[in-house]
Structure formats: C-alpha cells, structure tokens
C-alpha cells in the first residue's frame, strides 16, 4: 500500500484542509496502524507499506494558475519540505520503506537550472508538475521508476514480471 499524503496537507494554516506537522505525523501513523494493529478491522499483516513524500511545490506555477496567490498563499515549498521530512521520519519510526519524491524532484530541478538543460518561466518545476502541485507525465514516470527501484531493493518478489498473470 502506498501512503502519499497530498501537498494540500502542507497548506498554510489559514486553509481549512491544512494540517499541522503533528497532525500529519499522527495521521500517517494512524493509516499504518489500521493495517498493522491486530485489533483493527483492517488488519492486514501481509500488506506491504511504502511511504512517499509529497512532491515539491512549483510556486511560480501556482501563482500563474491561482490569481489570488499573493494575497492568500496556497502553500510554500519550504513548508512542504518540512512535511516531506516528517513523512520520512514516520517511515523510519514505523520501519517501512520510503521514497523521497520531494528531494528527487528538487535535485533534478536544481541540476537542470545549473546546467541550463531546462529553461522555463516556472524555474523548471513544469518539467515534473502540471500545475505546481500535481505530477505531470514526466513526474509520474519518475515516481513509477522510483517505486520500481524500491521494489527491487525491498520486495524483489513483487516485481511485475514475477507476478502471475
């Protein structure tokens, strides 16, 4: 089971669907407990759990898509980074694997900015995000490849080519 809480959880506290870091941490642990706690009606000891951090935020893209961004900020990348760090912490605490999608995209965007391989008016985030928050085709392919890499390392028996058809 993939646990990838959305970037909306990292919205600034003025938004109704935002979470504090503590709420986010508690919610992530609660999701895991639903599957791991024998007293839970959803107990599933054989279910494999993978935590994925939220992706970074393309702030310039959000400004473009959300005209009220300046007056009522939707989310900022530095806040999203804190939630990505918390997702990794929860994975360590629960002893489950994680994928740091936030850092993967951030590092690629920084490298593309440095080398000049991706030039855009959105600082390169549009190479991975469709609207500043949600993954585009390339972002989804990156995530897919990161999931496959994790499966190869942690659950090689679960690779698609080995599953019965």
PDB file of C-alpha atoms in Angstrom:
ATOM      1  CA  UNK A   1       0.000   0.000   0.000  1.00  0.00           C
ATOM      2  CA  UNK A   2       1.318   3.402  -0.960  1.00  0.00           C
ATOM      3  CA  UNK A   3       0.905   6.177   1.599  1.00  0.00           C
ATOM      4  CA  UNK A   4       1.437   9.508  -0.111  1.00  0.00           C
ATOM      5  CA  UNK A   5      -0.364  12.300   1.657  1.00  0.00           C
ATOM      6  CA  UNK A   6      -1.034  15.184  -0.602  1.00  0.00           C
ATOM      7  CA  UNK A   7       0.658  18.516  -0.741  1.00  0.00           C
ATOM      8  CA  UNK A   8      -2.597  20.088   0.438  1.00  0.00           C
ATOM      9  CA  UNK A   9      -1.760  18.808   3.917  1.00  0.00           C
ATOM     10  CA  UNK A  10       1.134  21.275   3.844  1.00  0.00           C
ATOM     11  CA  UNK A  11      -1.088  24.247   3.045  1.00  0.00           C
ATOM     12  CA  UNK A  12      -0.622  27.234   5.243  1.00  0.00           C
ATOM     13  CA  UNK A  13      -2.695  27.012   8.455  1.00  0.00           C
ATOM     14  CA  UNK A  14      -5.268  29.528   7.205  1.00  0.00           C
ATOM     15  CA  UNK A  15      -6.637  26.879   4.825  1.00  0.00           C
ATOM     16  CA  UNK A  16      -9.357  24.533   6.076  1.00  0.00           C
ATOM     17  CA  UNK A  17      -7.715  21.358   4.772  1.00  0.00           C
ATOM     18  CA  UNK A  18      -4.251  22.106   6.119  1.00  0.00           C
ATOM     19  CA  UNK A  19      -2.569  20.051   8.805  1.00  0.00           C
ATOM     20  CA  UNK A  20      -0.008  20.845  11.433  1.00  0.00           C
ATOM     21  CA  UNK A  21       3.154  18.747  11.304  1.00  0.00           C
ATOM     22  CA  UNK A  22       1.949  16.909  14.413  1.00  0.00           C
ATOM     23  CA  UNK A  23      -1.451  16.156  12.836  1.00  0.00           C
ATOM     24  CA  UNK A  24       0.276  14.985   9.665  1.00  0.00           C
ATOM     25  CA  UNK A  25       2.573  12.703  11.679  1.00  0.00           C
ATOM     26  CA  UNK A  26      -0.351  11.317  13.690  1.00  0.00           C
ATOM     27  CA  UNK A  27      -2.433  10.761  10.547  1.00  0.00           C
ATOM     28  CA  UNK A  28       0.396   8.885   8.830  1.00  0.00           C
ATOM     29  CA  UNK A  29       0.872   6.652  11.888  1.00  0.00           C
ATOM     30  CA  UNK A  30      -2.894   6.092  12.101  1.00  0.00           C
ATOM     31  CA  UNK A  31      -3.003   4.889   8.486  1.00  0.00           C
ATOM     32  CA  UNK A  32      -0.180   2.450   9.161  1.00  0.00           C
ATOM     33  CA  UNK A  33      -1.815   1.260  12.397  1.00  0.00           C
ATOM     34  CA  UNK A  34      -5.023   0.422  10.544  1.00  0.00           C
ATOM     35  CA  UNK A  35      -3.098  -2.312   8.726  1.00  0.00           C
ATOM     36  CA  UNK A  36      -0.686  -3.361  11.458  1.00  0.00           C
ATOM     37  CA  UNK A  37      -2.831  -3.392  14.585  1.00  0.00           C
ATOM     38  CA  UNK A  38      -4.445  -6.824  15.114  1.00  0.00           C
ATOM     39  CA  UNK A  39      -7.396  -5.089  16.806  1.00  0.00           C
ATOM     40  CA  UNK A  40      -8.144  -3.076  13.651  1.00  0.00           C
ATOM     41  CA  UNK A  41     -10.894  -4.284  11.349  1.00  0.00           C
ATOM     42  CA  UNK A  42      -8.458  -3.500   8.505  1.00  0.00           C
ATOM     43  CA  UNK A  43      -5.625  -5.576   9.970  1.00  0.00           C
ATOM     44  CA  UNK A  44      -3.548  -6.957   7.143  1.00  0.00           C
ATOM     45  CA  UNK A  45      -0.154  -8.203   8.327  1.00  0.00           C
ATOM     46  CA  UNK A  46       0.956  -9.231   4.842  1.00  0.00           C
ATOM     47  CA  UNK A  47       0.251  -5.844   3.267  1.00  0.00           C
ATOM     48  CA  UNK A  48       3.435  -4.039   2.346  1.00  0.00           C
ATOM     49  CA  UNK A  49       3.520  -0.337   3.135  1.00  0.00           C
ATOM     50  CA  UNK A  50       5.510   2.304   1.235  1.00  0.00           C
ATOM     51  CA  UNK A  51       5.555   5.956   2.275  1.00  0.00           C
ATOM     52  CA  UNK A  52       6.138   8.570  -0.427  1.00  0.00           C
ATOM     53  CA  UNK A  53       6.880  12.181   0.426  1.00  0.00           C
ATOM     54  CA  UNK A  54       4.838  14.923  -1.200  1.00  0.00           C
ATOM     55  CA  UNK A  55       6.499  16.468  -4.249  1.00  0.00           C
ATOM     56  CA  UNK A  56       7.913  19.992  -4.083  1.00  0.00           C
ATOM     57  CA  UNK A  57       5.721  22.915  -4.986  1.00  0.00           C
ATOM     58  CA  UNK A  58       6.219  24.993  -8.117  1.00  0.00           C
ATOM     59  CA  UNK A  59       5.376  28.344  -6.580  1.00  0.00           C
ATOM     60  CA  UNK A  60       5.578  30.326  -9.840  1.00  0.00           C
ATOM     61  CA  UNK A  61       3.218  27.834 -11.469  1.00  0.00           C
ATOM     62  CA  UNK A  62       0.696  28.208  -8.644  1.00  0.00           C
ATOM     63  CA  UNK A  63       0.901  31.986  -8.974  1.00  0.00           C
ATOM     64  CA  UNK A  64       0.070  31.575 -12.650  1.00  0.00           C
ATOM     65  CA  UNK A  65      -2.866  29.217 -12.018  1.00  0.00           C
ATOM     66  CA  UNK A  66      -4.155  30.865  -8.843  1.00  0.00           C
ATOM     67  CA  UNK A  67      -4.610  34.633  -9.262  1.00  0.00           C
ATOM     68  CA  UNK A  68      -5.152  35.173  -5.514  1.00  0.00           C
ATOM     69  CA  UNK A  69      -1.830  33.507  -4.639  1.00  0.00           C
ATOM     70  CA  UNK A  70      -0.115  36.699  -3.486  1.00  0.00           C
ATOM     71  CA  UNK A  71      -2.960  37.710  -1.180  1.00  0.00           C
ATOM     72  CA  UNK A  72      -3.734  34.220   0.124  1.00  0.00           C
ATOM     73  CA  UNK A  73      -0.766  31.896  -0.364  1.00  0.00           C
ATOM     74  CA  UNK A  74      -1.709  28.302  -1.134  1.00  0.00           C
ATOM     75  CA  UNK A  75       1.486  26.674   0.005  1.00  0.00           C
ATOM     76  CA  UNK A  76       5.166  27.376   0.053  1.00  0.00           C
ATOM     77  CA  UNK A  77       7.925  24.975  -0.847  1.00  0.00           C
ATOM     78  CA  UNK A  78       9.791  25.422   2.442  1.00  0.00           C
ATOM     79  CA  UNK A  79       6.689  24.299   4.363  1.00  0.00           C
ATOM     80  CA  UNK A  80       6.208  21.348   2.023  1.00  0.00           C
ATOM     81  CA  UNK A  81       9.832  20.358   2.674  1.00  0.00           C
ATOM     82  CA  UNK A  82       9.004  20.078   6.397  1.00  0.00           C
ATOM     83  CA  UNK A  83       6.140  17.708   5.582  1.00  0.00           C
ATOM     84  CA  UNK A  84       8.405  15.658   3.318  1.00  0.00           C
ATOM     85  CA  UNK A  85      10.905  15.359   6.182  1.00  0.00           C
ATOM     86  CA  UNK A  86       8.086  14.299   8.507  1.00  0.00           C
ATOM     87  CA  UNK A  87       6.946  11.595   6.058  1.00  0.00           C
ATOM     88  CA  UNK A  88      10.493  10.178   6.058  1.00  0.00           C
ATOM     89  CA  UNK A  89      10.580  10.335   9.867  1.00  0.00           C
ATOM     90  CA  UNK A  90       7.299   8.412  10.102  1.00  0.00           C
ATOM     91  CA  UNK A  91       8.696   5.773   7.734  1.00  0.00           C
ATOM     92  CA  UNK A  92      11.739   5.355   9.995  1.00  0.00           C
ATOM     93  CA  UNK A  93       9.582   5.233  13.143  1.00  0.00           C
ATOM     94  CA  UNK A  94       7.248   2.628  11.579  1.00  0.00           C
ATOM     95  CA  UNK A  95      10.128   0.716  10.000  1.00  0.00           C
ATOM     96  CA  UNK A  96       8.713   0.935   6.487  1.00  0.00           C
ATOM     97  CA  UNK A  97      10.495   1.959   3.275  1.00  0.00           C
ATOM     98  CA  UNK A  98      10.044   5.427   1.859  1.00  0.00           C
ATOM     99  CA  UNK A  99      10.616   7.326  -1.357  1.00  0.00           C
ATOM    100  CA  UNK A 100      11.795  10.913  -1.076  1.00  0.00           C
ATOM    101  CA  UNK A 101       9.963  12.298  -4.107  1.00  0.00           C
ATOM    102  CA  UNK A 102      10.411  15.828  -2.797  1.00  0.00           C
ATOM    103  CA  UNK A 103      14.228  15.640  -2.875  1.00  0.00           C
ATOM    104  CA  UNK A 104      14.320  13.681  -6.136  1.00  0.00           C
ATOM    105  CA  UNK A 105      12.433  16.421  -7.973  1.00  0.00           C
ATOM    106  CA  UNK A 106      14.185  19.281  -6.141  1.00  0.00           C
ATOM    107  CA  UNK A 107      17.608  17.852  -7.007  1.00  0.00           C
ATOM    108  CA  UNK A 108      16.667  17.355 -10.660  1.00  0.00           C
ATOM    109  CA  UNK A 109      15.226  20.871 -10.951  1.00  0.00           C
ATOM    110  CA  UNK A 110      18.361  22.367  -9.357  1.00  0.00           C
ATOM    111  CA  UNK A 111      20.621  20.347 -11.663  1.00  0.00           C
ATOM    112  CA  UNK A 112      18.617  21.407 -14.723  1.00  0.00           C
ATOM    113  CA  UNK A 113      18.759  25.044 -13.592  1.00  0.00           C
ATOM    114  CA  UNK A 114      22.529  24.802 -13.041  1.00  0.00           C
ATOM    115  CA  UNK A 115      23.315  23.078 -16.332  1.00  0.00           C
ATOM    116  CA  UNK A 116      20.760  25.040 -18.345  1.00  0.00           C
ATOM    117  CA  UNK A 117      19.183  21.841 -19.690  1.00  0.00           C
ATOM    118  CA  UNK A 118      15.691  23.028 -18.797  1.00  0.00           C
ATOM    119  CA  UNK A 119      14.731  26.634 -19.308  1.00  0.00           C
ATOM    120  CA  UNK A 120      11.239  27.747 -18.416  1.00  0.00           C
ATOM    121  CA  UNK A 121       9.385  30.579 -16.835  1.00  0.00           C
ATOM    122  CA  UNK A 122       8.479  28.267 -13.927  1.00  0.00           C
ATOM    123  CA  UNK A 123      12.048  27.547 -12.740  1.00  0.00           C
ATOM    124  CA  UNK A 124      11.909  24.032 -14.209  1.00  0.00           C
ATOM    125  CA  UNK A 125       9.128  22.708 -11.991  1.00  0.00           C
ATOM    126  CA  UNK A 126       6.896  22.439 -15.047  1.00  0.00           C
ATOM    127  CA  UNK A 127       9.154  19.624 -16.180  1.00  0.00           C
ATOM    128  CA  UNK A 128       7.627  17.496 -13.361  1.00  0.00           C
ATOM    129  CA  UNK A 129       4.420  19.251 -12.276  1.00  0.00           C
ATOM    130  CA  UNK A 130       1.364  20.105 -14.325  1.00  0.00           C
ATOM    131  CA  UNK A 131       0.038  22.948 -12.163  1.00  0.00           C
ATOM    132  CA  UNK A 132       2.647  23.466  -9.460  1.00  0.00           C
ATOM    133  CA  UNK A 133       1.233  20.733  -7.202  1.00  0.00           C
ATOM    134  CA  UNK A 134       0.273  17.641  -9.204  1.00  0.00           C
ATOM    135  CA  UNK A 135       2.695  15.443 -11.128  1.00  0.00           C
ATOM    136  CA  UNK A 136       2.671  15.607 -14.923  1.00  0.00           C
ATOM    137  CA  UNK A 137       3.609  12.696 -17.200  1.00  0.00           C
ATOM    138  CA  UNK A 138       7.343  13.056 -16.558  1.00  0.00           C
ATOM    139  CA  UNK A 139       6.764  13.427 -12.818  1.00  0.00           C
ATOM    140  CA  UNK A 140       4.611  10.306 -12.784  1.00  0.00           C
ATOM    141  CA  UNK A 141       7.229   8.375 -14.774  1.00  0.00           C
ATOM    142  CA  UNK A 142       9.874   9.463 -12.271  1.00  0.00           C
ATOM    143  CA  UNK A 143       7.670   8.247  -9.407  1.00  0.00           C
ATOM    144  CA  UNK A 144       6.981   4.955 -11.213  1.00  0.00           C
ATOM    145  CA  UNK A 145      10.722   4.350 -11.670  1.00  0.00           C
ATOM    146  CA  UNK A 146      11.408   5.207  -8.021  1.00  0.00           C
ATOM    147  CA  UNK A 147       8.720   2.726  -6.952  1.00  0.00           C
ATOM    148  CA  UNK A 148      10.238   0.014  -9.165  1.00  0.00           C
ATOM    149  CA  UNK A 149      13.692   0.739  -7.755  1.00  0.00           C
ATOM    150  CA  UNK A 150      12.333   0.463  -4.212  1.00  0.00           C
ATOM    151  CA  UNK A 151      10.538  -2.794  -5.019  1.00  0.00           C
ATOM    152  CA  UNK A 152      13.754  -4.236  -6.494  1.00  0.00           C
ATOM    153  CA  UNK A 153      15.625  -3.357  -3.301  1.00  0.00           C
ATOM    154  CA  UNK A 154      12.976  -4.196  -0.689  1.00  0.00           C
ATOM    155  CA  UNK A 155      10.429  -6.580  -2.250  1.00  0.00           C
ATOM    156  CA  UNK A 156      12.007  -8.131  -5.346  1.00  0.00           C
ATOM    157  CA  UNK A 157       9.389 -10.880  -5.345  1.00  0.00           C
ATOM    158  CA  UNK A 158       6.751  -8.233  -6.076  1.00  0.00           C
ATOM    159  CA  UNK A 159       8.228  -7.024  -9.357  1.00  0.00           C
ATOM    160  CA  UNK A 160       5.555  -7.002 -12.076  1.00  0.00           C
ATOM    161  CA  UNK A 161       7.370  -9.502 -14.312  1.00  0.00           C
ATOM    162  CA  UNK A 162       7.392 -12.038 -11.457  1.00  0.00           C
ATOM    163  CA  UNK A 163       3.690 -11.770 -10.589  1.00  0.00           C
ATOM    164  CA  UNK A 164       1.307 -14.365 -12.019  1.00  0.00           C
ATOM    165  CA  UNK A 165      -0.713 -13.126 -14.950  1.00  0.00           C
TER     166      UNK A 165
END
